[in-house]
PDB file of C-alpha atoms in Angstrom:
ATOM      1  CA  MET A   1       0.000   0.000   0.000  1.00  0.00           C
ATOM      2  CA  GLY A   2       2.810   2.392   0.886  1.00  0.00           C
ATOM      3  CA  ARG A   3       4.474   1.768  -2.450  1.00  0.00           C
ATOM      4  CA  LYS A   4       1.361   2.781  -4.385  1.00  0.00           C
ATOM      5  CA  VAL A   5       1.091   6.004  -2.402  1.00  0.00           C
ATOM      6  CA  ASN A   6       4.711   6.836  -3.194  1.00  0.00           C
ATOM      7  CA  MET A   7       4.172   6.027  -6.883  1.00  0.00           C
ATOM      8  CA  PHE A   8       0.994   8.105  -6.894  1.00  0.00           C
ATOM      9  CA  ASN A   9       2.793  11.078  -5.314  1.00  0.00           C
ATOM     10  CA  TYR A  10       5.636  10.712  -7.792  1.00  0.00           C
ATOM     11  CA  LYS A  11       3.226  10.806 -10.733  1.00  0.00           C
ATOM     12  CA  ILE A  12       1.555  13.929  -9.366  1.00  0.00           C
ATOM     13  CA  PHE A  13       4.975  15.501  -8.927  1.00  0.00           C
ATOM     14  CA  GLN A  14       5.922  14.610 -12.500  1.00  0.00           C
ATOM     15  CA  LYS A  15       2.783  16.282 -13.821  1.00  0.00           C
ATOM     16  CA  ALA A  16       2.975  19.344 -11.566  1.00  0.00           C
ATOM     17  CA  PHE A  17       6.721  20.004 -11.830  1.00  0.00           C
ATOM     18  CA  PRO A  18       6.735  21.657 -15.283  1.00  0.00           C
ATOM     19  CA  SER A  19       3.954  24.040 -14.238  1.00  0.00           C
ATOM     20  CA  LEU A  20       5.649  24.820 -10.924  1.00  0.00           C
ATOM     21  CA  PHE A  21       8.992  25.362 -12.655  1.00  0.00           C
ATOM     22  CA  PHE A  22       7.422  27.715 -15.215  1.00  0.00           C
ATOM     23  CA  PHE A  23       5.633  29.666 -12.473  1.00  0.00           C
ATOM     24  CA  LEU A  24       8.823  30.123 -10.439  1.00  0.00           C
ATOM     25  CA  PHE A  25      10.806  31.070 -13.550  1.00  0.00           C
ATOM     26  CA  ALA A  26       8.195  33.654 -14.579  1.00  0.00           C
ATOM     27  CA  LEU A  27       8.046  35.035 -11.038  1.00  0.00           C
ATOM     28  CA  ASN A  28      11.822  35.443 -11.038  1.00  0.00           C
ATOM     29  CA  ILE A  29      11.755  37.321 -14.359  1.00  0.00           C
ATOM     30  CA  ILE A  30       8.960  39.614 -13.195  1.00  0.00           C
ATOM     31  CA  THR A  31      10.680  40.310  -9.876  1.00  0.00           C
ATOM     32  CA  ASN A  32      14.030  41.050 -11.488  1.00  0.00           C
ATOM     33  CA  ALA A  33      12.457  43.239 -14.164  1.00  0.00           C
ATOM     34  CA  THR A  34      10.654  45.442 -11.667  1.00  0.00           C
ATOM     35  CA  THR A  35      13.208  45.718  -8.879  1.00  0.00           C
ATOM     36  CA  PRO A  36      15.416  48.748  -9.555  1.00  0.00           C
ATOM     37  CA  SER A  37      19.129  48.062  -9.238  1.00  0.00           C
ATOM     38  CA  ILE A  38      22.465  49.406 -10.381  1.00  0.00           C
ATOM     39  CA  GLU A  39      25.722  47.611 -10.970  1.00  0.00           C
ATOM     40  CA  ILE A  40      29.243  48.877 -11.416  1.00  0.00           C
ATOM     41  CA  THR A  41      30.802  46.911 -14.267  1.00  0.00           C
ATOM     42  CA  SER A  42      34.231  48.539 -14.439  1.00  0.00           C
ATOM     43  CA  PHE A  43      36.311  51.115 -12.609  1.00  0.00           C
ATOM     44  CA  PRO A  44      39.978  52.091 -12.509  1.00  0.00           C
ATOM     45  CA  PRO A  45      42.176  50.249 -10.006  1.00  0.00           C
ATOM     46  CA  TYR A  46      43.360  52.075  -6.899  1.00  0.00           C
ATOM     47  CA  GLY A  47      46.093  54.543  -7.795  1.00  0.00           C
ATOM     48  CA  GLU A  48      45.063  54.851 -11.447  1.00  0.00           C
ATOM     49  CA  THR A  49      42.862  57.338 -13.288  1.00  0.00           C
ATOM     50  CA  GLY A  50      39.999  56.520 -15.608  1.00  0.00           C
ATOM     51  CA  GLU A  51      36.303  56.022 -16.136  1.00  0.00           C
ATOM     52  CA  ILE A  52      33.728  54.116 -14.162  1.00  0.00           C
ATOM     53  CA  SER A  53      30.848  52.403 -15.933  1.00  0.00           C
ATOM     54  CA  GLY A  54      27.847  50.284 -15.174  1.00  0.00           C
ATOM     55  CA  ARG A  55      24.284  49.329 -15.928  1.00  0.00           C
ATOM     56  CA  VAL A  56      20.883  49.936 -14.352  1.00  0.00           C
ATOM     57  CA  HIS A  57      18.032  47.435 -14.216  1.00  0.00           C
ATOM     58  CA  GLY A  58      14.313  47.854 -13.622  1.00  0.00           C
ATOM     59  CA  VAL A  59      14.150  51.602 -14.324  1.00  0.00           C
ATOM     60  CA  ASP A  60      13.343  53.779 -17.324  1.00  0.00           C
ATOM     61  CA  PRO A  61      16.737  55.170 -18.408  1.00  0.00           C
ATOM     62  CA  ALA A  62      15.128  58.360 -19.733  1.00  0.00           C
ATOM     63  CA  GLY A  63      13.582  59.067 -16.336  1.00  0.00           C
ATOM     64  CA  HIS A  64      16.669  58.526 -14.188  1.00  0.00           C
ATOM     65  CA  SER A  65      20.314  59.516 -13.792  1.00  0.00           C
ATOM     66  CA  VAL A  66      23.267  58.216 -11.807  1.00  0.00           C
ATOM     67  CA  ALA A  67      24.881  60.147  -8.949  1.00  0.00           C
ATOM     68  CA  LEU A  68      28.525  59.252  -8.288  1.00  0.00           C
ATOM     69  CA  TYR A  69      30.511  59.887  -5.113  1.00  0.00           C
ATOM     70  CA  ILE A  70      34.062  58.929  -4.180  1.00  0.00           C
ATOM     71  CA  PHE A  71      35.717  58.814  -0.755  1.00  0.00           C
ATOM     72  CA  ILE A  72      39.354  59.810  -0.299  1.00  0.00           C
ATOM     73  CA  GLU A  73      41.009  59.057   3.054  1.00  0.00           C
ATOM     74  CA  GLY A  74      41.776  62.324   4.850  1.00  0.00           C
ATOM     75  CA  SER A  75      39.668  64.315   2.388  1.00  0.00           C
ATOM     76  CA  GLY A  76      36.129  62.883   2.584  1.00  0.00           C
ATOM     77  CA  TRP A  77      33.322  62.280   0.084  1.00  0.00           C
ATOM     78  CA  TRP A  78      33.300  64.132  -3.240  1.00  0.00           C
ATOM     79  CA  THR A  79      30.704  64.487  -5.991  1.00  0.00           C
ATOM     80  CA  LYS A  80      31.856  63.265  -9.412  1.00  0.00           C
ATOM     81  CA  PRO A  81      32.278  63.853 -12.254  1.00  0.00           C
ATOM     82  CA  THR A  82      31.927  67.628 -11.542  1.00  0.00           C
ATOM     83  CA  PHE A  83      30.012  69.991  -9.286  1.00  0.00           C
ATOM     84  CA  ASP A  84      28.539  71.674 -12.386  1.00  0.00           C
ATOM     85  CA  ALA A  85      27.306  68.372 -13.877  1.00  0.00           C
ATOM     86  CA  PRO A  86      26.798  66.040 -10.919  1.00  0.00           C
ATOM     87  CA  LEU A  87      24.357  63.640 -12.602  1.00  0.00           C
ATOM     88  CA  ILE A  88      25.390  61.052 -15.172  1.00  0.00           C
ATOM     89  CA  PRO A  89      22.913  60.290 -17.973  1.00  0.00           C
ATOM     90  CA  ILE A  90      21.835  56.702 -18.555  1.00  0.00           C
ATOM     91  CA  GLY A  91      21.892  55.487 -22.155  1.00  0.00           C
ATOM     92  CA  GLN A  92      18.928  53.854 -23.884  1.00  0.00           C
ATOM     93  CA  ASP A  93      20.716  50.521 -23.420  1.00  0.00           C
ATOM     94  CA  SER A  94      20.662  51.143 -19.631  1.00  0.00           C
ATOM     95  CA  THR A  95      24.431  51.699 -19.411  1.00  0.00           C
ATOM     96  CA  TRP A  96      26.221  54.682 -17.919  1.00  0.00           C
ATOM     97  CA  GLN A  97      29.810  55.885 -17.715  1.00  0.00           C
ATOM     98  CA  ALA A  98      31.707  58.851 -16.326  1.00  0.00           C
ATOM     99  CA  GLN A  99      35.150  60.154 -15.524  1.00  0.00           C
ATOM    100  CA  MET A 100      35.752  59.159 -11.924  1.00  0.00           C
ATOM    101  CA  THR A 101      39.151  60.733 -11.436  1.00  0.00           C
ATOM    102  CA  SER A 102      38.907  64.381 -12.446  1.00  0.00           C
ATOM    103  CA  GLY A 103      40.954  65.690  -9.503  1.00  0.00           C
ATOM    104  CA  GLU A 104      44.628  65.162  -8.719  1.00  0.00           C
ATOM    105  CA  VAL A 105      44.096  62.871  -5.713  1.00  0.00           C
ATOM    106  CA  ASP A 106      40.928  61.146  -6.994  1.00  0.00           C
ATOM    107  CA  ARG A 107      42.976  58.117  -8.070  1.00  0.00           C
ATOM    108  CA  PHE A 108      43.462  57.397  -4.359  1.00  0.00           C
ATOM    109  CA  ALA A 109      39.726  57.067  -3.643  1.00  0.00           C
ATOM    110  CA  THR A 110      39.098  53.999  -1.490  1.00  0.00           C
ATOM    111  CA  GLN A 111      35.307  53.919  -1.804  1.00  0.00           C
ATOM    112  CA  VAL A 112      32.939  54.544  -4.684  1.00  0.00           C
ATOM    113  CA  ARG A 113      29.175  54.864  -4.260  1.00  0.00           C
ATOM    114  CA  VAL A 114      26.562  55.260  -7.024  1.00  0.00           C
ATOM    115  CA  PHE A 115      22.851  56.021  -6.761  1.00  0.00           C
ATOM    116  CA  VAL A 116      19.995  55.873  -9.285  1.00  0.00           C
ATOM    117  CA  ILE A 117      18.165  59.187  -9.014  1.00  0.00           C
ATOM    118  CA  PRO A 118      14.727  59.965 -10.523  1.00  0.00           C
ATOM    119  CA  ALA A 119      14.642  62.851 -13.017  1.00  0.00           C
ATOM    120  CA  GLY A 120      14.084  66.259 -11.481  1.00  0.00           C
ATOM    121  CA  VAL A 121      15.449  65.324  -8.055  1.00  0.00           C
ATOM    122  CA  LEU A 122      18.304  67.476  -6.773  1.00  0.00           C
ATOM    123  CA  ILE A 123      21.227  65.711  -5.141  1.00  0.00           C
ATOM    124  CA  PRO A 124      23.552  67.011  -2.433  1.00  0.00           C
ATOM    125  CA  ILE A 125      26.915  68.208  -3.735  1.00  0.00           C
ATOM    126  CA  ALA A 126      29.630  66.654  -1.583  1.00  0.00           C
ATOM    127  CA  ALA A 127      32.854  68.582  -1.108  1.00  0.00           C
ATOM    128  CA  GLY A 128      34.833  66.787   1.558  1.00  0.00           C
ATOM    129  CA  PHE A 129      31.863  65.445   3.555  1.00  0.00           C
ATOM    130  CA  ALA A 130      32.777  63.108   6.429  1.00  0.00           C
ATOM    131  CA  CYS A 131      29.806  60.930   5.451  1.00  0.00           C
ATOM    132  CA  LEU A 132      27.205  60.905   2.709  1.00  0.00           C
ATOM    133  CA  PRO A 133      23.844  62.470   3.621  1.00  0.00           C
ATOM    134  CA  ASP A 134      21.053  60.041   4.549  1.00  0.00           C
ATOM    135  CA  THR A 135      18.848  61.834   2.027  1.00  0.00           C
ATOM    136  CA  LEU A 136      20.699  60.042  -0.786  1.00  0.00           C
ATOM    137  CA  GLU A 137      19.281  56.707   0.348  1.00  0.00           C
ATOM    138  CA  GLN A 138      15.831  58.282   0.606  1.00  0.00           C
ATOM    139  CA  ILE A 139      15.771  59.940  -2.831  1.00  0.00           C
ATOM    140  CA  SER A 140      17.441  57.129  -4.768  1.00  0.00           C
ATOM    141  CA  VAL A 141      15.729  54.034  -6.132  1.00  0.00           C
ATOM    142  CA  ALA A 142      18.893  51.893  -6.061  1.00  0.00           C
ATOM    143  CA  ALA A 143      22.512  52.089  -4.942  1.00  0.00           C
ATOM    144  CA  ALA A 144      25.780  50.178  -5.213  1.00  0.00           C
ATOM    145  CA  SER A 145      29.324  50.571  -3.981  1.00  0.00           C
ATOM    146  CA  VAL A 146      32.834  49.235  -4.461  1.00  0.00           C
ATOM    147  CA  LEU A 147      35.956  49.345  -2.351  1.00  0.00           C
ATOM    148  CA  ARG A 148      39.320  50.113  -3.908  1.00  0.00           C
ATOM    149  CA  GLN A 149      42.502  49.199  -2.052  1.00  0.00           C
TER     150      GLN A 149
END
């Protein structure tokens, strides 16, 4: 009797598994497509100058920008690429890039932080801040960071 129950359960599992798998797969796609995120795909090594680049997910590129901040030991947090143009546009392909090391000591930044900011939202301009303002977490829809050593 026990063997028939096990065989019966196995047959139900065989029939239900494809539907369950499809449901979980679809749920994963929907969740990933709607959850805003940002990734940093490349950045210059510590001590070198260059550009930083990345990609956003789950946001309309035309309705968002990227805010970039770097931290330099003994100097604090700084807005990049410039104070005059602090927001980085996002391309139609959801990628972004900017000059990360526009100042003489920027190549020695140990931390990099990026935020996805909705269009029309003003960001704080950091010029040697000891820490980034909490408002950045509140106004952004996604954030990411990297450490450089």
